[in-house]
Protein backbone atom coordinates (compact mmCIF):
# COMPACT_ATOMS: atom_id res chain seq x y z
CA MET A 1 10.72 410.72 20.79
CA LYS A 2 7.41 410.82 22.59
CA GLU A 3 4.38 411.28 20.39
CA THR A 4 3.35 414.44 22.26
CA GLN A 5 6.77 416.02 21.67
CA MET A 6 6.62 415.08 18.00
CA PHE A 7 3.28 416.87 17.56
CA ARG A 8 4.52 419.86 19.57
CA GLU A 9 7.53 420.20 17.25
CA GLN A 10 5.31 419.93 14.17
CA PHE A 11 3.08 422.75 15.43
CA GLU A 12 6.11 424.86 16.39
CA THR A 13 7.61 424.40 12.93
CA ALA A 14 4.34 425.25 11.16
CA LEU A 15 3.83 428.35 13.31
CA THR A 16 7.41 429.50 12.69
CA GLU A 17 6.87 429.05 8.95
CA MET A 18 3.65 431.11 9.07
CA LEU A 19 5.45 433.94 10.87
CA ALA A 20 8.40 433.78 8.46
CA HIS A 21 6.04 433.87 5.47
CA ALA A 22 4.35 436.96 6.90
CA ALA A 23 7.75 438.60 7.44
CA ASP A 24 8.74 437.80 3.85
CA ARG A 25 5.59 439.58 2.68
CA GLY A 26 6.52 442.62 4.79
CA ALA A 27 3.58 442.22 7.17
CA LYS A 28 3.80 443.90 10.56
CA SER A 29 1.57 441.28 12.17
CA VAL A 30 -0.24 438.06 11.35
CA SER A 31 -3.32 436.48 12.91
CA VAL A 32 -3.03 432.73 13.39
CA ASN A 33 -6.08 430.58 14.06
CA SER A 34 -5.50 427.27 15.86
CA GLY A 35 -7.94 425.40 13.62
CA ASN A 36 -6.06 426.52 10.52
CA LEU A 37 -2.67 425.81 12.10
CA HIS A 38 -3.78 422.30 13.04
CA ARG A 39 -5.19 421.67 9.55
CA SER A 40 -1.84 422.69 8.04
CA VAL A 41 -0.09 420.03 10.14
CA GLY A 42 -2.84 417.45 9.59
CA GLY A 43 -5.11 415.37 11.78
CA TYR A 44 -7.81 417.98 12.24
CA PRO A 45 -10.68 417.62 12.24
CA GLY A 46 -10.59 414.08 13.46
CA ARG A 47 -11.09 411.85 16.43
CA ASN A 48 -7.43 411.88 17.43
CA HIS A 49 -6.79 415.59 16.95
CA ARG A 50 -4.12 417.35 19.00
CA MET A 51 -5.84 420.71 19.44
CA PRO A 52 -4.74 421.17 23.09
CA ILE A 53 -1.09 420.78 22.05
CA CYS A 54 -1.59 423.15 19.12
CA CYS A 55 -3.05 425.80 21.43
CA GLU A 56 -0.29 425.30 24.01
CA VAL A 57 2.29 425.97 21.29
CA MET A 58 0.46 429.11 20.22
CA TYR A 59 0.21 430.43 23.79
CA ALA A 60 3.88 429.60 24.43
CA ARG A 61 4.90 431.63 21.37
CA LYS A 62 2.83 434.64 22.48
CA GLY A 63 5.11 437.46 23.55
CA ASP A 64 5.01 441.14 24.37
CA GLY A 65 2.97 442.95 21.76
CA ASP A 66 1.10 439.83 20.66
CA ARG A 67 -2.57 439.58 21.57
CA VAL A 68 -5.31 437.02 21.83
CA ILE A 69 -8.03 438.06 19.41
CA SER A 70 -10.43 435.27 20.32
CA ALA A 71 -10.36 432.23 22.54
CA PRO A 72 -12.84 429.52 23.45
CA PRO A 73 -14.21 429.53 27.01
CA LYS A 74 -11.73 426.91 28.21
CA GLY A 75 -8.83 428.51 26.32
CA LYS A 76 -7.98 425.62 24.02
CA GLY A 77 -10.02 425.02 20.90
CA ALA A 78 -10.28 425.62 17.18
CA SER A 79 -11.42 429.23 17.60
CA LEU A 80 -8.24 430.40 19.34
CA THR A 81 -6.78 433.24 17.30
CA ILE A 82 -3.64 435.14 18.25
CA GLU A 83 -2.22 438.14 16.45
CA TYR A 84 1.56 437.90 16.45
CA VAL A 85 3.80 440.88 15.81
CA VAL A 86 6.14 439.93 12.99
CA GLU A 87 9.78 440.66 13.78
CA SER A 88 12.86 439.73 11.86
CA GLY A 89 14.84 437.01 13.59
CA ARG A 90 11.96 435.93 15.80
């Protein structure tokens, strides 16, 4: 497995777990910050961080009803925050 794909899958898994945890709590939505998501997976902050991949995963997961709360000027950075609507089975 390519290293990039491995990191992508780690971020996807962590994001899915965050959304599932919010659903378990009965939340209607949850705001996810890329810096916090990356820290939960590991490697951030650090020289070899994978923030662009983390942000790509977050943008890819964004669907109808979800909204970008804040984003860095270039779109990929630790300040990216997306509010995801929590749905069962998502």
